[in-house]
mmCIF file of C-alpha atoms in Angstrom:
data_model
loop_
_atom_site.group_PDB
_atom_site.id
_atom_site.type_symbol
_atom_site.label_atom_id
_atom_site.label_comp_id
_atom_site.label_asym_id
_atom_site.label_seq_id
_atom_site.Cartn_x
_atom_site.Cartn_y
_atom_site.Cartn_z
ATOM 1 C CA UNK A 865 -4.769 9.162 1.128
ATOM 2 C CA UNK A 866 -2.952 11.464 -0.925
ATOM 3 C CA UNK A 867 -5.444 13.576 -3.124
ATOM 4 C CA UNK A 868 -4.150 16.494 -6.239
ATOM 5 C CA UNK A 869 -7.026 18.700 -6.834
ATOM 6 C CA UNK A 870 -6.055 21.626 -9.898
ATOM 7 C CA UNK A 871 -7.813 25.051 -9.754
ATOM 8 C CA UNK A 872 -7.466 27.854 -12.263
ATOM 9 C CA UNK A 873 -9.448 29.864 -15.412
ATOM 10 C CA UNK A 874 -11.287 27.347 -17.509
ATOM 11 C CA UNK A 875 -11.169 30.350 -20.326
ATOM 12 C CA UNK A 876 -8.245 32.355 -21.617
ATOM 13 C CA UNK A 877 -8.308 34.242 -24.319
ATOM 14 C CA UNK A 878 -5.331 34.060 -27.433
ATOM 15 C CA UNK A 879 -2.112 34.801 -26.601
ATOM 16 C CA UNK A 880 -2.943 35.576 -22.963
ATOM 17 C CA UNK A 881 -0.736 33.401 -19.775
ATOM 18 C CA UNK A 882 -2.662 29.829 -18.381
ATOM 19 C CA UNK A 883 -2.308 29.910 -14.668
ATOM 20 C CA UNK A 884 -2.483 27.094 -12.737
ATOM 21 C CA UNK A 885 -2.595 25.809 -9.173
ATOM 22 C CA UNK A 886 -2.309 22.308 -8.331
ATOM 23 C CA UNK A 887 -3.429 21.808 -4.173
ATOM 24 C CA UNK A 888 -2.022 18.786 -2.298
ATOM 25 C CA UNK A 889 -3.646 16.943 0.021
ATOM 26 C CA UNK A 890 -2.953 14.350 2.789
ATOM 27 C CA UNK A 891 0.805 14.401 1.896
ATOM 28 C CA UNK A 892 3.737 16.723 2.170
ATOM 29 C CA UNK A 893 5.129 18.492 -1.272
ATOM 30 C CA UNK A 894 8.257 18.325 0.159
ATOM 31 C CA UNK A 895 8.418 14.877 0.757
ATOM 32 C CA UNK A 896 12.129 13.665 -0.511
ATOM 33 C CA UNK A 897 11.977 11.668 -3.875
ATOM 34 C CA UNK A 898 8.745 12.610 -5.203
ATOM 35 C CA UNK A 899 8.416 14.874 -7.884
ATOM 36 C CA UNK A 900 4.831 16.927 -9.229
ATOM 37 C CA UNK A 901 3.984 17.472 -12.767
ATOM 38 C CA UNK A 902 1.932 18.541 -15.567
ATOM 39 C CA UNK A 903 0.197 16.651 -18.081
ATOM 40 C CA UNK A 904 -2.185 17.518 -20.551
ATOM 41 C CA UNK A 905 -5.250 16.203 -23.050
ATOM 42 C CA UNK A 906 -6.307 17.975 -25.567
ATOM 43 C CA UNK A 907 -9.922 16.639 -26.920
ATOM 44 C CA UNK A 908 -9.662 13.926 -27.796
ATOM 45 C CA UNK A 909 -6.258 13.089 -28.937
ATOM 46 C CA UNK A 910 -3.569 11.648 -26.370
ATOM 47 C CA UNK A 911 -1.258 12.413 -23.116
ATOM 48 C CA UNK A 912 1.544 14.956 -23.627
ATOM 49 C CA UNK A 913 4.164 15.496 -20.810
ATOM 50 C CA UNK A 914 4.238 19.328 -19.768
ATOM 51 C CA UNK A 915 6.595 19.320 -16.992
ATOM 52 C CA UNK A 916 7.936 18.517 -13.360
ATOM 53 C CA UNK A 917 8.862 20.660 -10.497
ATOM 54 C CA UNK A 918 11.101 18.701 -7.181
ATOM 55 C CA UNK A 919 10.109 20.258 -3.569
ATOM 56 C CA UNK A 920 14.161 22.094 -4.192
ATOM 57 C CA UNK A 921 12.321 24.151 -7.415
ATOM 58 C CA UNK A 922 14.671 22.193 -9.714
ATOM 59 C CA UNK A 923 12.517 22.084 -12.640
ATOM 60 C CA UNK A 924 12.023 19.503 -16.169
ATOM 61 C CA UNK A 925 10.730 20.650 -18.565
ATOM 62 C CA UNK A 926 9.363 19.604 -22.215
ATOM 63 C CA UNK A 927 11.498 20.736 -25.282
ATOM 64 C CA UNK A 928 8.281 21.343 -26.766
ATOM 65 C CA UNK A 929 6.810 24.138 -24.622
ATOM 66 C CA UNK A 930 10.378 25.501 -22.108
ATOM 67 C CA UNK A 931 10.392 29.113 -24.384
ATOM 68 C CA UNK A 932 6.522 29.012 -22.993
ATOM 69 C CA UNK A 933 6.380 27.694 -19.699
ATOM 70 C CA UNK A 934 6.965 28.003 -15.680
ATOM 71 C CA UNK A 935 6.175 25.370 -13.214
ATOM 72 C CA UNK A 936 6.698 26.844 -9.613
ATOM 73 C CA UNK A 937 6.441 25.467 -6.123
ATOM 74 C CA UNK A 938 5.213 26.517 -3.070
ATOM 75 C CA UNK A 939 6.007 24.184 -0.094
ATOM 76 C CA UNK A 940 4.816 26.831 2.658
ATOM 77 C CA UNK A 941 1.424 25.977 0.639
ATOM 78 C CA UNK A 942 1.840 22.418 -0.443
ATOM 79 C CA UNK A 943 1.125 23.638 -4.428
ATOM 80 C CA UNK A 944 2.539 23.851 -7.001
ATOM 81 C CA UNK A 945 2.193 25.889 -10.581
ATOM 82 C CA UNK A 946 2.093 25.984 -14.070
ATOM 83 C CA UNK A 947 2.282 29.320 -15.620
ATOM 84 C CA UNK A 948 2.153 28.976 -20.034
ATOM 85 C CA UNK A 949 2.726 32.041 -21.835
ATOM 86 C CA UNK A 950 1.163 33.531 -24.991
ATOM 87 C CA UNK A 951 -0.754 31.080 -25.799
ATOM 88 C CA UNK A 952 -3.235 29.319 -28.280
ATOM 89 C CA UNK A 953 -6.378 27.166 -29.441
ATOM 90 C CA UNK A 954 -3.442 24.227 -29.695
ATOM 91 C CA UNK A 955 -3.026 24.750 -26.229
ATOM 92 C CA UNK A 956 -6.927 24.155 -25.276
ATOM 93 C CA UNK A 957 -6.844 20.797 -23.261
ATOM 94 C CA UNK A 958 -7.469 18.555 -19.679
ATOM 95 C CA UNK A 959 -4.678 20.077 -17.300
ATOM 96 C CA UNK A 960 -3.671 17.185 -14.929
ATOM 97 C CA UNK A 961 -1.238 17.638 -12.230
ATOM 98 C CA UNK A 962 0.092 14.708 -10.645
ATOM 99 C CA UNK A 963 2.898 12.684 -8.024
ATOM 100 C CA UNK A 964 5.684 11.567 -10.079
ATOM 101 C CA UNK A 965 7.008 8.075 -8.220
ATOM 102 C CA UNK A 966 11.126 8.569 -8.155
ATOM 103 C CA UNK A 967 10.512 10.859 -11.519
ATOM 104 C CA UNK A 968 9.845 7.771 -13.747
ATOM 105 C CA UNK A 969 5.849 7.683 -13.363
ATOM 106 C CA UNK A 970 3.495 9.010 -12.590
ATOM 107 C CA UNK A 971 1.695 7.537 -9.926
ATOM 108 C CA UNK A 972 -0.651 9.367 -8.311
ATOM 109 C CA UNK A 973 -3.288 12.045 -10.153
ATOM 110 C CA UNK A 974 -5.887 15.118 -10.227
ATOM 111 C CA UNK A 975 -8.772 14.682 -11.303
ATOM 112 C CA UNK A 976 -7.722 16.969 -14.835
ATOM 113 C CA UNK A 977 -9.134 20.916 -15.560
ATOM 114 C CA UNK A 978 -10.779 21.704 -18.711
ATOM 115 C CA UNK A 979 -8.825 25.060 -19.897
ATOM 116 C CA UNK A 980 -10.457 26.346 -22.970
ATOM 117 C CA UNK A 981 -8.221 29.427 -25.140
ATOM 118 C CA UNK A 982 -10.581 31.335 -26.934
ATOM 119 C CA UNK A 983 -11.654 34.859 -27.953
ATOM 120 C CA UNK B 508 11.229 14.799 -28.426
ATOM 121 C CA UNK B 509 8.906 11.913 -30.767
ATOM 122 C CA UNK B 510 6.273 10.270 -28.861
ATOM 123 C CA UNK B 511 6.612 6.951 -28.489
ATOM 124 C CA UNK B 512 4.758 4.701 -31.505
ATOM 125 C CA UNK B 513 1.557 2.447 -30.161
ATOM 126 C CA UNK B 514 -1.614 1.002 -32.557
ATOM 127 C CA UNK B 515 -4.092 2.955 -32.772
ATOM 128 C CA UNK B 516 -6.823 0.291 -31.416
ATOM 129 C CA UNK B 517 -6.618 -3.211 -30.537
ATOM 130 C CA UNK B 518 -9.580 -5.269 -29.434
ATOM 131 C CA UNK B 519 -10.083 -9.285 -28.647
ATOM 132 C CA UNK B 520 -13.060 -11.232 -26.687
ATOM 133 C CA UNK B 521 -13.693 -11.682 -23.001
ATOM 134 C CA UNK B 522 -11.093 -14.398 -21.738
ATOM 135 C CA UNK B 523 -8.929 -13.804 -24.161
ATOM 136 C CA UNK B 524 -5.166 -11.938 -24.120
ATOM 137 C CA UNK B 525 -3.741 -8.709 -25.623
ATOM 138 C CA UNK B 526 -0.279 -7.174 -26.167
ATOM 139 C CA UNK B 527 0.410 -3.837 -27.180
ATOM 140 C CA UNK B 528 3.400 -2.853 -28.138
ATOM 141 C CA UNK B 529 5.033 0.158 -27.531
ATOM 142 C CA UNK B 530 8.204 1.666 -29.459
ATOM 143 C CA UNK B 531 10.336 4.122 -29.428
ATOM 144 C CA UNK B 532 14.522 4.828 -29.339
ATOM 145 C CA UNK B 533 17.266 3.378 -27.941
ATOM 146 C CA UNK B 534 17.446 7.406 -25.807
ATOM 147 C CA UNK B 535 14.070 6.317 -24.602
ATOM 148 C CA UNK B 536 12.060 2.363 -24.162
ATOM 149 C CA UNK B 537 15.247 1.082 -25.493
ATOM 150 C CA UNK B 538 18.115 3.146 -23.088
ATOM 151 C CA UNK B 539 16.283 2.565 -19.677
ATOM 152 C CA UNK B 540 14.189 0.421 -17.605
ATOM 153 C CA UNK B 541 12.060 3.371 -17.219
ATOM 154 C CA UNK B 542 8.933 2.544 -18.981
ATOM 155 C CA UNK B 543 5.485 2.007 -17.556
ATOM 156 C CA UNK B 544 1.940 2.255 -19.129
ATOM 157 C CA UNK B 545 -1.856 3.674 -18.062
ATOM 158 C CA UNK B 546 -5.244 3.019 -17.773
ATOM 159 C CA UNK B 547 -7.661 5.395 -19.736
ATOM 160 C CA UNK B 548 -11.779 5.106 -19.443
ATOM 161 C CA UNK B 549 -13.149 8.008 -21.223
ATOM 162 C CA UNK B 550 -13.481 10.984 -18.893
ATOM 163 C CA UNK B 551 -11.163 9.958 -15.505
ATOM 164 C CA UNK B 552 -7.854 10.241 -14.839
ATOM 165 C CA UNK B 553 -5.347 8.025 -15.949
ATOM 166 C CA UNK B 554 -4.153 4.834 -13.826
ATOM 167 C CA UNK B 555 -0.962 3.927 -13.568
ATOM 168 C CA UNK B 556 -0.989 0.071 -14.141
ATOM 169 C CA UNK B 557 2.572 -0.712 -15.267
ATOM 170 C CA UNK B 558 5.870 0.586 -13.669
ATOM 171 C CA UNK B 559 10.012 0.294 -14.603
ATOM 172 C CA UNK B 560 9.058 -2.164 -17.150
ATOM 173 C CA UNK B 561 6.975 -4.919 -15.372
ATOM 174 C CA UNK B 562 6.347 -3.513 -11.979
ATOM 175 C CA UNK B 563 2.955 -3.480 -10.770
ATOM 176 C CA UNK B 564 1.201 -1.278 -8.674
ATOM 177 C CA UNK B 565 -0.298 -2.051 -5.763
ATOM 178 C CA UNK B 566 -4.119 -3.706 -6.373
ATOM 179 C CA UNK B 567 -3.755 -3.012 -10.498
ATOM 180 C CA UNK B 568 -4.641 -6.885 -11.448
ATOM 181 C CA UNK B 569 -1.784 -9.769 -11.873
ATOM 182 C CA UNK B 570 -4.228 -9.877 -15.487
ATOM 183 C CA UNK B 571 -1.752 -7.100 -16.460
ATOM 184 C CA UNK B 572 1.796 -7.873 -17.316
ATOM 185 C CA UNK B 573 4.805 -5.326 -19.118
ATOM 186 C CA UNK B 574 7.720 -6.486 -20.849
ATOM 187 C CA UNK B 575 10.501 -4.878 -22.928
ATOM 188 C CA UNK B 576 12.910 -6.187 -25.763
ATOM 189 C CA UNK B 577 15.172 -3.380 -26.979
ATOM 190 C CA UNK B 578 13.482 -0.441 -28.207
ATOM 191 C CA UNK B 579 10.046 -1.678 -27.443
ATOM 192 C CA UNK B 580 8.089 -2.514 -24.643
ATOM 193 C CA UNK B 581 5.279 -4.682 -24.154
ATOM 194 C CA UNK B 582 1.738 -4.850 -22.396
ATOM 195 C CA UNK B 583 0.020 -7.842 -22.235
ATOM 196 C CA UNK B 584 -3.937 -8.814 -20.350
ATOM 197 C CA UNK B 585 -5.188 -11.832 -19.976
ATOM 198 C CA UNK B 586 -8.125 -13.391 -19.271
ATOM 199 C CA UNK B 587 -9.681 -9.916 -20.599
ATOM 200 C CA UNK B 588 -12.484 -8.536 -18.941
ATOM 201 C CA UNK B 589 -15.203 -6.402 -20.280
ATOM 202 C CA UNK B 590 -13.879 -3.406 -17.496
ATOM 203 C CA UNK B 591 -10.160 -3.710 -19.312
ATOM 204 C CA UNK B 592 -12.189 -1.463 -22.329
ATOM 205 C CA UNK B 593 -10.193 1.501 -21.963
ATOM 206 C CA UNK B 594 -7.179 3.687 -23.462
ATOM 207 C CA UNK B 595 -3.781 2.400 -23.024
ATOM 208 C CA UNK B 596 -0.649 4.648 -22.968
ATOM 209 C CA UNK B 597 2.680 3.742 -22.681
ATOM 210 C CA UNK B 598 5.632 6.526 -20.874
ATOM 211 C CA UNK B 599 9.330 6.263 -20.773
ATOM 212 C CA UNK B 600 11.796 8.292 -19.461
ATOM 213 C CA UNK B 601 14.287 10.035 -21.890
ATOM 214 C CA UNK B 602 18.535 10.582 -22.082
ATOM 215 C CA UNK B 603 16.727 14.676 -21.844
ATOM 216 C CA UNK B 604 15.718 13.897 -18.067
ATOM 217 C CA UNK B 605 12.063 14.060 -19.495
ATOM 218 C CA UNK B 606 8.987 11.996 -20.178
ATOM 219 C CA UNK B 607 7.436 11.567 -23.622
ATOM 220 C CA UNK B 608 3.975 9.122 -23.932
ATOM 221 C CA UNK B 609 2.345 6.760 -26.352
ATOM 222 C CA UNK B 610 -0.286 7.997 -28.702
ATOM 223 C CA UNK B 611 -2.094 5.512 -26.796
ATOM 224 C CA UNK B 612 -4.629 2.578 -27.978
ATOM 225 C CA UNK B 613 -8.264 1.760 -28.199
ATOM 226 C CA UNK B 614 -8.865 -1.467 -26.811
ATOM 227 C CA UNK B 615 -11.712 -2.765 -27.151
ATOM 228 C CA UNK B 616 -13.507 -6.236 -26.061
ATOM 229 C CA UNK B 617 -15.304 -7.546 -28.344
#
């Protein structure tokens, strides 16, 4: 059964870069037709799609985050990663990694990891 | 991109049916048959309930159904059960090759 697990620092200082990694187990990140994405949820608020990547390296980003965002993939480690630069308190959220089936829907979710931006 | 519009809350009694709407534009909901719905219980990751407007993943109860008319998609839950109490989010593919979520709807089972 496919599982996704987020990892990374739980606390990031303002103006620094938030970095998270998602490890995929029980399946290959190189499977054709699947995309790998990041979604976040600020405390008490709704879901926000951050962006996605295909195993070939093609990326799709939320326009509101594009200038600060980098998503990358490491097929040898079956992992994909998120880097968000120049963070502020508004970036405090639970960050989920997920699989997008045929891109258009999210069918497998990680358990989420809380990232707090604070000095 | 602007979030899709959902009612903040809906409620219903056990056994009843409720419908949650999700309104977008011709650049997202109205332009593609790629609307999905997610259920989220407190402290848990979301769960896919409906994809491609009206398709149910394996294991999701047939009490959940989806539809679309113009720029508005809908999720209907029939035979409400206490376990259905949760937050529900719609999502759509957009003309910019991105995904956008609705603001979420809190379902209360009375």
